[in-house]
């Protein structure tokens, strides 16, 4: 079994066809076909359905292991290079959208200053999506909200973030600064969808207080939720940083007594050692959120 055989299989998994895989790994389709055939003969199973280009169940198993093998090889090269006092490599970082808007620019600036040869590849998604990509080896790190559902990743706290009620300035509550939790029952709200981490945080507060929320709409995705609120579809419960600075004059951000803060952390796989570039990014993430002067309103470092 050779690395080029695993690279060919990963290329098919990522692109969905032999021809696209060949382009991705810089070879021709006949070579990809030969690599897959050799790998199938060694393992004595079919890995790819030739009619559809889809992986078989056995192919999925091999791909999951192959990603870890390739990740460890990349990490080995990066660690050896780091011994020469130069951190070099690529870090694939997942980021929830509302946090990425303010955290990524600061992370990028400090990373470029401290480790100019580390390339950052950032993917945006929900915490659930990022957890799956991290567990499968498609990401090296992810900034996510607690709690996560699986047990293949571990999470370290970064900060807590206020949950707030966002209303237009001309709303009857637009001149208020804070509200009791019970007042949420008096209005129709744009809410996170049931089953999401953010909705679980909200429900954990209103349930014991016997406050019944009236959803005007329930949405899976904080950025979509915020976008509809800013387009005038109704008040919304959002993380504090979901309201960008240029909209603060048009929208009031109200604290709600009893709403919890959402916990945000950096997650990585339990198995395997993080590479030197990954360790560098983790370190800089801690430095960014540890500087109170760089934190947006509503963020509380842990």
PDB file of C-alpha atoms in Angstrom:
ATOM      1  CA  UNK A   1       0.000   0.000   0.000  1.00  0.00           C
ATOM      2  CA  UNK A   2       1.455   3.347  -1.038  1.00  0.00           C
ATOM      3  CA  UNK A   3       0.548   6.906  -0.113  1.00  0.00           C
ATOM      4  CA  UNK A   4      -0.367   7.709  -3.705  1.00  0.00           C
ATOM      5  CA  UNK A   5      -3.052   5.019  -3.545  1.00  0.00           C
ATOM      6  CA  UNK A   6      -4.599   6.656  -0.474  1.00  0.00           C
ATOM      7  CA  UNK A   7      -4.281  10.110  -2.062  1.00  0.00           C
ATOM      8  CA  UNK A   8      -6.211   8.875  -5.099  1.00  0.00           C
ATOM      9  CA  UNK A   9      -8.996   7.499  -2.910  1.00  0.00           C
ATOM     10  CA  UNK A  10      -9.190  10.752  -0.928  1.00  0.00           C
ATOM     11  CA  UNK A  11      -9.347  12.675  -4.190  1.00  0.00           C
ATOM     12  CA  UNK A  12     -12.382  10.659  -5.269  1.00  0.00           C
ATOM     13  CA  UNK A  13     -14.004  11.095  -1.850  1.00  0.00           C
ATOM     14  CA  UNK A  14     -13.554  14.873  -2.043  1.00  0.00           C
ATOM     15  CA  UNK A  15     -14.525  15.420  -5.684  1.00  0.00           C
ATOM     16  CA  UNK A  16     -16.910  12.564  -6.524  1.00  0.00           C
ATOM     17  CA  UNK A  17     -15.222  11.298  -9.696  1.00  0.00           C
ATOM     18  CA  UNK A  18     -12.008   9.768 -11.045  1.00  0.00           C
ATOM     19  CA  UNK A  19     -11.393  12.593 -13.509  1.00  0.00           C
ATOM     20  CA  UNK A  20     -11.857  15.363 -10.927  1.00  0.00           C
ATOM     21  CA  UNK A  21      -9.656  13.469  -8.478  1.00  0.00           C
ATOM     22  CA  UNK A  22      -6.909  13.298 -11.108  1.00  0.00           C
ATOM     23  CA  UNK A  23      -7.032  17.066 -11.549  1.00  0.00           C
ATOM     24  CA  UNK A  24      -6.944  17.625  -7.796  1.00  0.00           C
ATOM     25  CA  UNK A  25      -3.863  15.485  -7.161  1.00  0.00           C
ATOM     26  CA  UNK A  26      -2.071  16.515 -10.365  1.00  0.00           C
ATOM     27  CA  UNK A  27      -2.105  13.329 -12.418  1.00  0.00           C
ATOM     28  CA  UNK A  28      -4.171  11.656 -15.150  1.00  0.00           C
ATOM     29  CA  UNK A  29      -7.358   9.637 -14.784  1.00  0.00           C
ATOM     30  CA  UNK A  30      -5.706   6.376 -15.813  1.00  0.00           C
ATOM     31  CA  UNK A  31      -3.263   6.687 -12.909  1.00  0.00           C
ATOM     32  CA  UNK A  32      -6.107   7.261 -10.440  1.00  0.00           C
ATOM     33  CA  UNK A  33      -7.894   4.176 -11.778  1.00  0.00           C
ATOM     34  CA  UNK A  34      -4.710   2.122 -11.424  1.00  0.00           C
ATOM     35  CA  UNK A  35      -4.097   3.325  -7.869  1.00  0.00           C
ATOM     36  CA  UNK A  36      -7.648   2.452  -6.791  1.00  0.00           C
ATOM     37  CA  UNK A  37      -7.488  -0.971  -8.470  1.00  0.00           C
ATOM     38  CA  UNK A  38      -4.204  -1.725  -6.689  1.00  0.00           C
ATOM     39  CA  UNK A  39      -5.638  -0.670  -3.332  1.00  0.00           C
ATOM     40  CA  UNK A  40      -8.763  -2.775  -3.876  1.00  0.00           C
ATOM     41  CA  UNK A  41      -6.662  -5.838  -4.726  1.00  0.00           C
ATOM     42  CA  UNK A  42      -4.595  -5.419  -1.556  1.00  0.00           C
ATOM     43  CA  UNK A  43      -7.659  -5.040   0.675  1.00  0.00           C
ATOM     44  CA  UNK A  44      -9.762  -7.530  -1.316  1.00  0.00           C
ATOM     45  CA  UNK A  45     -12.814  -5.250  -1.328  1.00  0.00           C
ATOM     46  CA  UNK A  46     -14.441  -2.789  -3.702  1.00  0.00           C
ATOM     47  CA  UNK A  47     -13.862   0.768  -2.534  1.00  0.00           C
ATOM     48  CA  UNK A  48     -15.547   2.797  -5.293  1.00  0.00           C
ATOM     49  CA  UNK A  49     -18.742   2.150  -7.244  1.00  0.00           C
ATOM     50  CA  UNK A  50     -17.545   2.600 -10.833  1.00  0.00           C
ATOM     51  CA  UNK A  51     -21.050   3.451 -12.084  1.00  0.00           C
ATOM     52  CA  UNK A  52     -21.722   6.341  -9.700  1.00  0.00           C
ATOM     53  CA  UNK A  53     -18.277   7.293  -8.437  1.00  0.00           C
ATOM     54  CA  UNK A  54     -19.579   6.976  -4.875  1.00  0.00           C
ATOM     55  CA  UNK A  55     -17.626   5.244  -2.150  1.00  0.00           C
ATOM     56  CA  UNK A  56     -18.789   1.887  -0.885  1.00  0.00           C
ATOM     57  CA  UNK A  57     -19.166   1.265   2.840  1.00  0.00           C
ATOM     58  CA  UNK A  58     -15.662  -0.211   2.819  1.00  0.00           C
ATOM     59  CA  UNK A  59     -14.446   2.868   0.966  1.00  0.00           C
ATOM     60  CA  UNK A  60     -15.860   5.139   3.659  1.00  0.00           C
ATOM     61  CA  UNK A  61     -13.972   3.202   6.325  1.00  0.00           C
ATOM     62  CA  UNK A  62     -10.672   3.421   4.425  1.00  0.00           C
ATOM     63  CA  UNK A  63     -11.138   7.137   3.717  1.00  0.00           C
ATOM     64  CA  UNK A  64     -11.698   7.911   7.392  1.00  0.00           C
ATOM     65  CA  UNK A  65      -8.428   6.170   8.284  1.00  0.00           C
ATOM     66  CA  UNK A  66      -6.583   7.613   5.290  1.00  0.00           C
ATOM     67  CA  UNK A  67      -7.415  11.174   6.333  1.00  0.00           C
ATOM     68  CA  UNK A  68      -5.847  10.532   9.720  1.00  0.00           C
ATOM     69  CA  UNK A  69      -2.761   9.021   8.100  1.00  0.00           C
ATOM     70  CA  UNK A  70      -2.275  12.023   5.833  1.00  0.00           C
ATOM     71  CA  UNK A  71      -2.932  14.455   8.683  1.00  0.00           C
ATOM     72  CA  UNK A  72      -0.280  12.755  10.814  1.00  0.00           C
ATOM     73  CA  UNK A  73       2.249  12.889   7.962  1.00  0.00           C
ATOM     74  CA  UNK A  74       1.606  16.605   7.479  1.00  0.00           C
ATOM     75  CA  UNK A  75       1.952  17.135  11.233  1.00  0.00           C
ATOM     76  CA  UNK A  76       5.249  15.215  11.291  1.00  0.00           C
ATOM     77  CA  UNK A  77       6.746  17.431   8.587  1.00  0.00           C
ATOM     78  CA  UNK A  78       5.511  20.580  10.346  1.00  0.00           C
ATOM     79  CA  UNK A  79       6.931  19.474  13.705  1.00  0.00           C
ATOM     80  CA  UNK A  80      10.364  18.700  12.258  1.00  0.00           C
ATOM     81  CA  UNK A  81      10.404  22.075  10.533  1.00  0.00           C
ATOM     82  CA  UNK A  82       9.406  23.787  13.793  1.00  0.00           C
ATOM     83  CA  UNK A  83      12.519  22.365  15.482  1.00  0.00           C
ATOM     84  CA  UNK A  84      14.464  24.773  13.270  1.00  0.00           C
ATOM     85  CA  UNK A  85      12.551  27.603  14.991  1.00  0.00           C
ATOM     86  CA  UNK A  86      10.324  28.146  11.977  1.00  0.00           C
ATOM     87  CA  UNK A  87       6.678  27.100  12.132  1.00  0.00           C
ATOM     88  CA  UNK A  88       5.507  26.219   8.622  1.00  0.00           C
ATOM     89  CA  UNK A  89       2.300  24.605   7.421  1.00  0.00           C
ATOM     90  CA  UNK A  90      -1.435  24.932   6.858  1.00  0.00           C
ATOM     91  CA  UNK A  91      -4.099  24.953   9.568  1.00  0.00           C
ATOM     92  CA  UNK A  92      -7.683  24.209   8.551  1.00  0.00           C
ATOM     93  CA  UNK A  93      -9.802  26.115  11.039  1.00  0.00           C
ATOM     94  CA  UNK A  94     -13.582  25.902  11.366  1.00  0.00           C
ATOM     95  CA  UNK A  95     -15.400  28.923  12.751  1.00  0.00           C
ATOM     96  CA  UNK A  96     -18.975  29.734  13.698  1.00  0.00           C
ATOM     97  CA  UNK A  97     -20.037  32.748  11.642  1.00  0.00           C
ATOM     98  CA  UNK A  98     -20.859  35.407  14.226  1.00  0.00           C
ATOM     99  CA  UNK A  99     -17.576  34.787  16.032  1.00  0.00           C
ATOM    100  CA  UNK A 100     -15.551  34.644  12.833  1.00  0.00           C
ATOM    101  CA  UNK A 101     -16.541  38.181  11.872  1.00  0.00           C
ATOM    102  CA  UNK A 102     -14.513  39.732  14.708  1.00  0.00           C
ATOM    103  CA  UNK A 103     -12.110  36.928  15.685  1.00  0.00           C
ATOM    104  CA  UNK A 104     -10.633  35.952  12.312  1.00  0.00           C
ATOM    105  CA  UNK A 105      -9.200  39.419  11.460  1.00  0.00           C
ATOM    106  CA  UNK A 106      -7.423  39.647  14.824  1.00  0.00           C
ATOM    107  CA  UNK A 107      -6.208  36.046  14.583  1.00  0.00           C
ATOM    108  CA  UNK A 108      -4.906  36.639  11.063  1.00  0.00           C
ATOM    109  CA  UNK A 109      -3.035  39.818  11.998  1.00  0.00           C
ATOM    110  CA  UNK A 110      -1.295  38.260  14.992  1.00  0.00           C
ATOM    111  CA  UNK A 111      -0.553  35.007  13.169  1.00  0.00           C
ATOM    112  CA  UNK A 112       1.009  36.892  10.263  1.00  0.00           C
ATOM    113  CA  UNK A 113       3.192  38.790  12.739  1.00  0.00           C
ATOM    114  CA  UNK A 114       4.287  35.800  14.845  1.00  0.00           C
ATOM    115  CA  UNK A 115       4.280  32.946  12.325  1.00  0.00           C
ATOM    116  CA  UNK A 116       4.304  34.347   8.770  1.00  0.00           C
ATOM    117  CA  UNK A 117       4.775  30.887   7.209  1.00  0.00           C
ATOM    118  CA  UNK A 118       1.597  29.423   8.695  1.00  0.00           C
ATOM    119  CA  UNK A 119      -1.261  29.458   6.186  1.00  0.00           C
ATOM    120  CA  UNK A 120      -4.768  29.690   7.641  1.00  0.00           C
ATOM    121  CA  UNK A 121      -7.653  28.039   5.798  1.00  0.00           C
ATOM    122  CA  UNK A 122     -10.946  29.063   7.430  1.00  0.00           C
ATOM    123  CA  UNK A 123     -14.293  27.300   6.896  1.00  0.00           C
ATOM    124  CA  UNK A 124     -17.546  28.703   8.280  1.00  0.00           C
ATOM    125  CA  UNK A 125     -20.363  26.537   9.580  1.00  0.00           C
ATOM    126  CA  UNK A 126     -22.605  25.647  12.481  1.00  0.00           C
ATOM    127  CA  UNK A 127     -21.118  23.942  15.524  1.00  0.00           C
ATOM    128  CA  UNK A 128     -22.696  20.630  14.517  1.00  0.00           C
ATOM    129  CA  UNK A 129     -21.289  20.800  10.985  1.00  0.00           C
ATOM    130  CA  UNK A 130     -17.842  21.793  12.207  1.00  0.00           C
ATOM    131  CA  UNK A 131     -17.785  18.974  14.757  1.00  0.00           C
ATOM    132  CA  UNK A 132     -18.418  16.401  12.019  1.00  0.00           C
ATOM    133  CA  UNK A 133     -15.731  17.898   9.755  1.00  0.00           C
ATOM    134  CA  UNK A 134     -13.270  17.969  12.646  1.00  0.00           C
ATOM    135  CA  UNK A 135     -13.952  14.355  13.626  1.00  0.00           C
ATOM    136  CA  UNK A 136     -13.537  13.183   9.998  1.00  0.00           C
ATOM    137  CA  UNK A 137     -10.170  14.923   9.614  1.00  0.00           C
ATOM    138  CA  UNK A 138     -11.327  17.662   7.227  1.00  0.00           C
ATOM    139  CA  UNK A 139     -10.489  20.298   9.848  1.00  0.00           C
ATOM    140  CA  UNK A 140      -7.637  20.625  12.333  1.00  0.00           C
ATOM    141  CA  UNK A 141      -9.401  22.943  14.781  1.00  0.00           C
ATOM    142  CA  UNK A 142     -12.830  24.493  15.205  1.00  0.00           C
ATOM    143  CA  UNK A 143     -14.207  27.381  17.232  1.00  0.00           C
ATOM    144  CA  UNK A 144     -17.632  26.126  18.337  1.00  0.00           C
ATOM    145  CA  UNK A 145     -20.323  26.546  20.951  1.00  0.00           C
ATOM    146  CA  UNK A 146     -20.932  24.105  23.805  1.00  0.00           C
ATOM    147  CA  UNK A 147     -22.186  21.472  24.083  1.00  0.00           C
ATOM    148  CA  UNK A 148     -21.004  19.140  21.322  1.00  0.00           C
ATOM    149  CA  UNK A 149     -22.828  15.878  20.766  1.00  0.00           C
ATOM    150  CA  UNK A 150     -20.036  13.429  19.910  1.00  0.00           C
ATOM    151  CA  UNK A 151     -17.114  12.077  21.905  1.00  0.00           C
ATOM    152  CA  UNK A 152     -14.382  12.162  19.233  1.00  0.00           C
ATOM    153  CA  UNK A 153     -13.440  15.781  19.893  1.00  0.00           C
ATOM    154  CA  UNK A 154     -12.508  17.736  22.998  1.00  0.00           C
ATOM    155  CA  UNK A 155     -13.224  21.414  23.630  1.00  0.00           C
ATOM    156  CA  UNK A 156     -11.314  24.023  25.604  1.00  0.00           C
ATOM    157  CA  UNK A 157     -13.117  27.170  26.793  1.00  0.00           C
ATOM    158  CA  UNK A 158     -12.291  30.435  25.008  1.00  0.00           C
ATOM    159  CA  UNK A 159     -14.957  32.871  26.169  1.00  0.00           C
ATOM    160  CA  UNK A 160     -18.581  33.337  27.173  1.00  0.00           C
ATOM    161  CA  UNK A 161     -20.890  35.578  25.172  1.00  0.00           C
ATOM    162  CA  UNK A 162     -24.036  37.420  26.262  1.00  0.00           C
ATOM    163  CA  UNK A 163     -27.363  36.499  24.693  1.00  0.00           C
ATOM    164  CA  UNK A 164     -29.388  39.641  24.005  1.00  0.00           C
ATOM    165  CA  UNK A 165     -32.720  40.750  22.620  1.00  0.00           C
ATOM    166  CA  UNK A 166     -32.349  42.788  19.419  1.00  0.00           C
ATOM    167  CA  UNK A 167     -35.131  45.173  18.369  1.00  0.00           C
ATOM    168  CA  UNK A 168     -35.291  48.153  15.986  1.00  0.00           C
ATOM    169  CA  UNK A 169     -34.756  51.556  17.598  1.00  0.00           C
ATOM    170  CA  UNK A 170     -38.354  52.547  16.783  1.00  0.00           C
ATOM    171  CA  UNK A 171     -39.735  49.436  18.545  1.00  0.00           C
ATOM    172  CA  UNK A 172     -41.724  50.146  21.775  1.00  0.00           C
ATOM    173  CA  UNK A 173     -38.788  48.620  23.669  1.00  0.00           C
ATOM    174  CA  UNK A 174     -36.173  50.457  21.624  1.00  0.00           C
ATOM    175  CA  UNK A 175     -35.285  52.876  24.428  1.00  0.00           C
ATOM    176  CA  UNK A 176     -34.867  50.168  27.070  1.00  0.00           C
ATOM    177  CA  UNK A 177     -31.506  48.729  28.108  1.00  0.00           C
ATOM    178  CA  UNK A 178     -32.663  45.623  29.984  1.00  0.00           C
ATOM    179  CA  UNK A 179     -35.778  43.514  30.473  1.00  0.00           C
ATOM    180  CA  UNK A 180     -36.995  40.786  32.842  1.00  0.00           C
ATOM    181  CA  UNK A 181     -37.108  37.287  31.388  1.00  0.00           C
ATOM    182  CA  UNK A 182     -40.894  37.217  31.708  1.00  0.00           C
ATOM    183  CA  UNK A 183     -41.255  40.022  29.142  1.00  0.00           C
ATOM    184  CA  UNK A 184     -40.197  37.624  26.366  1.00  0.00           C
ATOM    185  CA  UNK A 185     -43.600  35.935  26.618  1.00  0.00           C
ATOM    186  CA  UNK A 186     -45.281  39.152  25.458  1.00  0.00           C
ATOM    187  CA  UNK A 187     -43.842  39.205  21.933  1.00  0.00           C
ATOM    188  CA  UNK A 188     -43.397  37.028  18.878  1.00  0.00           C
ATOM    189  CA  UNK A 189     -39.715  36.269  18.403  1.00  0.00           C
ATOM    190  CA  UNK A 190     -37.330  35.060  15.749  1.00  0.00           C
ATOM    191  CA  UNK A 191     -35.739  32.076  17.485  1.00  0.00           C
ATOM    192  CA  UNK A 192     -33.072  29.456  16.814  1.00  0.00           C
ATOM    193  CA  UNK A 193     -34.497  26.132  15.682  1.00  0.00           C
ATOM    194  CA  UNK A 194     -35.207  23.461  18.310  1.00  0.00           C
ATOM    195  CA  UNK A 195     -32.266  21.116  18.695  1.00  0.00           C
ATOM    196  CA  UNK A 196     -29.622  23.761  18.074  1.00  0.00           C
ATOM    197  CA  UNK A 197     -27.088  24.654  20.772  1.00  0.00           C
ATOM    198  CA  UNK A 198     -28.325  28.241  20.967  1.00  0.00           C
ATOM    199  CA  UNK A 199     -31.962  27.187  21.381  1.00  0.00           C
ATOM    200  CA  UNK A 200     -30.932  24.765  24.117  1.00  0.00           C
ATOM    201  CA  UNK A 201     -29.270  27.636  25.993  1.00  0.00           C
ATOM    202  CA  UNK A 202     -32.413  29.769  25.725  1.00  0.00           C
ATOM    203  CA  UNK A 203     -34.752  26.934  26.703  1.00  0.00           C
ATOM    204  CA  UNK A 204     -32.595  26.145  29.740  1.00  0.00           C
ATOM    205  CA  UNK A 205     -33.476  29.591  31.091  1.00  0.00           C
ATOM    206  CA  UNK A 206     -37.127  30.025  30.111  1.00  0.00           C
ATOM    207  CA  UNK A 207     -38.215  26.474  31.033  1.00  0.00           C
ATOM    208  CA  UNK A 208     -37.521  26.664  34.789  1.00  0.00           C
ATOM    209  CA  UNK A 209     -38.944  30.220  34.834  1.00  0.00           C
ATOM    210  CA  UNK A 210     -42.162  28.926  33.170  1.00  0.00           C
ATOM    211  CA  UNK A 211     -41.848  31.508  30.410  1.00  0.00           C
ATOM    212  CA  UNK A 212     -43.482  30.278  27.191  1.00  0.00           C
ATOM    213  CA  UNK A 213     -41.866  31.706  24.049  1.00  0.00           C
ATOM    214  CA  UNK A 214     -43.953  32.519  20.972  1.00  0.00           C
ATOM    215  CA  UNK A 215     -41.848  31.930  17.853  1.00  0.00           C
ATOM    216  CA  UNK A 216     -42.707  33.979  14.784  1.00  0.00           C
ATOM    217  CA  UNK A 217     -40.136  31.869  12.954  1.00  0.00           C
ATOM    218  CA  UNK A 218     -37.518  29.285  13.930  1.00  0.00           C
ATOM    219  CA  UNK A 219     -34.273  29.161  11.970  1.00  0.00           C
ATOM    220  CA  UNK A 220     -31.238  26.890  11.943  1.00  0.00           C
ATOM    221  CA  UNK A 221     -28.373  29.324  11.559  1.00  0.00           C
ATOM    222  CA  UNK A 222     -27.475  32.374  13.633  1.00  0.00           C
ATOM    223  CA  UNK A 223     -26.456  34.497  10.668  1.00  0.00           C
ATOM    224  CA  UNK A 224     -29.772  33.836   8.906  1.00  0.00           C
ATOM    225  CA  UNK A 225     -31.597  34.625  12.130  1.00  0.00           C
ATOM    226  CA  UNK A 226     -29.714  37.906  12.484  1.00  0.00           C
ATOM    227  CA  UNK A 227     -30.225  38.809   8.826  1.00  0.00           C
ATOM    228  CA  UNK A 228     -34.007  38.471   9.096  1.00  0.00           C
ATOM    229  CA  UNK A 229     -34.022  40.510  12.294  1.00  0.00           C
ATOM    230  CA  UNK A 230     -32.074  43.291  10.564  1.00  0.00           C
ATOM    231  CA  UNK A 231     -34.486  43.140   7.607  1.00  0.00           C
ATOM    232  CA  UNK A 232     -37.380  43.914   9.947  1.00  0.00           C
ATOM    233  CA  UNK A 233     -39.022  40.524  10.392  1.00  0.00           C
ATOM    234  CA  UNK A 234     -39.176  40.806  14.163  1.00  0.00           C
ATOM    235  CA  UNK A 235     -37.246  40.912  17.448  1.00  0.00           C
ATOM    236  CA  UNK A 236     -34.658  38.175  17.885  1.00  0.00           C
ATOM    237  CA  UNK A 237     -32.577  36.609  20.625  1.00  0.00           C
ATOM    238  CA  UNK A 238     -29.004  36.665  19.363  1.00  0.00           C
ATOM    239  CA  UNK A 239     -25.408  36.439  20.569  1.00  0.00           C
ATOM    240  CA  UNK A 240     -24.133  39.948  21.321  1.00  0.00           C
ATOM    241  CA  UNK A 241     -21.580  39.945  18.493  1.00  0.00           C
ATOM    242  CA  UNK A 242     -24.241  39.102  15.906  1.00  0.00           C
ATOM    243  CA  UNK A 243     -25.023  42.838  15.782  1.00  0.00           C
ATOM    244  CA  UNK A 244     -22.214  44.560  13.838  1.00  0.00           C
ATOM    245  CA  UNK A 245     -21.073  48.012  14.850  1.00  0.00           C
ATOM    246  CA  UNK A 246     -22.544  49.791  11.845  1.00  0.00           C
ATOM    247  CA  UNK A 247     -26.067  48.636  12.834  1.00  0.00           C
ATOM    248  CA  UNK A 248     -25.884  49.682  16.480  1.00  0.00           C
ATOM    249  CA  UNK A 249     -27.500  53.041  15.681  1.00  0.00           C
ATOM    250  CA  UNK A 250     -30.478  51.338  14.024  1.00  0.00           C
ATOM    251  CA  UNK A 251     -31.027  48.498  16.496  1.00  0.00           C
ATOM    252  CA  UNK A 252     -31.222  48.366  20.267  1.00  0.00           C
ATOM    253  CA  UNK A 253     -29.365  45.583  22.069  1.00  0.00           C
ATOM    254  CA  UNK A 254     -31.164  44.724  25.321  1.00  0.00           C
ATOM    255  CA  UNK A 255     -29.879  42.508  28.088  1.00  0.00           C
ATOM    256  CA  UNK A 256     -32.450  40.055  29.443  1.00  0.00           C
ATOM    257  CA  UNK A 257     -32.199  39.146  33.121  1.00  0.00           C
ATOM    258  CA  UNK A 258     -31.902  35.379  33.412  1.00  0.00           C
ATOM    259  CA  UNK A 259     -30.704  34.576  29.891  1.00  0.00           C
ATOM    260  CA  UNK A 260     -27.475  32.552  30.090  1.00  0.00           C
ATOM    261  CA  UNK A 261     -24.259  33.310  28.286  1.00  0.00           C
ATOM    262  CA  UNK A 262     -23.305  30.967  25.489  1.00  0.00           C
ATOM    263  CA  UNK A 263     -20.007  29.136  25.903  1.00  0.00           C
ATOM    264  CA  UNK A 264     -17.567  29.210  23.008  1.00  0.00           C
ATOM    265  CA  UNK A 265     -14.440  27.068  22.844  1.00  0.00           C
ATOM    266  CA  UNK A 266     -11.762  25.684  20.541  1.00  0.00           C
ATOM    267  CA  UNK A 267     -12.197  22.014  19.639  1.00  0.00           C
ATOM    268  CA  UNK A 268      -9.719  19.445  18.352  1.00  0.00           C
ATOM    269  CA  UNK A 269      -9.692  15.693  17.839  1.00  0.00           C
ATOM    270  CA  UNK A 270      -9.027  13.532  20.874  1.00  0.00           C
ATOM    271  CA  UNK A 271      -6.798  11.173  18.901  1.00  0.00           C
ATOM    272  CA  UNK A 272      -3.488  12.259  17.441  1.00  0.00           C
ATOM    273  CA  UNK A 273      -1.060  14.998  18.367  1.00  0.00           C
ATOM    274  CA  UNK A 274      -1.685  18.539  17.091  1.00  0.00           C
ATOM    275  CA  UNK A 275       1.043  19.773  14.749  1.00  0.00           C
ATOM    276  CA  UNK A 276       3.274  22.756  15.483  1.00  0.00           C
ATOM    277  CA  UNK A 277       1.163  25.086  13.262  1.00  0.00           C
ATOM    278  CA  UNK A 278      -2.017  23.920  15.030  1.00  0.00           C
ATOM    279  CA  UNK A 279      -0.430  24.523  18.425  1.00  0.00           C
ATOM    280  CA  UNK A 280       0.616  27.997  17.260  1.00  0.00           C
ATOM    281  CA  UNK A 281      -2.953  28.858  16.243  1.00  0.00           C
ATOM    282  CA  UNK A 282      -4.351  27.575  19.558  1.00  0.00           C
ATOM    283  CA  UNK A 283      -1.833  29.739  21.414  1.00  0.00           C
ATOM    284  CA  UNK A 284      -2.714  32.846  19.410  1.00  0.00           C
ATOM    285  CA  UNK A 285      -6.455  32.253  19.830  1.00  0.00           C
ATOM    286  CA  UNK A 286      -5.865  32.323  23.573  1.00  0.00           C
ATOM    287  CA  UNK A 287      -3.873  35.546  23.294  1.00  0.00           C
ATOM    288  CA  UNK A 288      -6.558  37.275  21.217  1.00  0.00           C
ATOM    289  CA  UNK A 289      -9.437  36.463  23.553  1.00  0.00           C
ATOM    290  CA  UNK A 290      -7.258  37.142  26.594  1.00  0.00           C
ATOM    291  CA  UNK A 291      -6.811  40.783  25.637  1.00  0.00           C
ATOM    292  CA  UNK A 292      -9.794  42.716  27.072  1.00  0.00           C
ATOM    293  CA  UNK A 293      -9.015  45.730  24.870  1.00  0.00           C
ATOM    294  CA  UNK A 294      -9.607  43.695  21.716  1.00  0.00           C
ATOM    295  CA  UNK A 295     -12.872  42.087  22.809  1.00  0.00           C
ATOM    296  CA  UNK A 296     -16.220  43.239  21.383  1.00  0.00           C
ATOM    297  CA  UNK A 297     -18.983  44.254  23.761  1.00  0.00           C
ATOM    298  CA  UNK A 298     -20.686  41.219  25.292  1.00  0.00           C
ATOM    299  CA  UNK A 299     -17.612  38.931  25.240  1.00  0.00           C
ATOM    300  CA  UNK A 300     -16.205  37.618  28.530  1.00  0.00           C
ATOM    301  CA  UNK A 301     -12.889  35.680  28.376  1.00  0.00           C
ATOM    302  CA  UNK A 302     -12.796  32.553  30.540  1.00  0.00           C
TER     303      UNK A 302
END
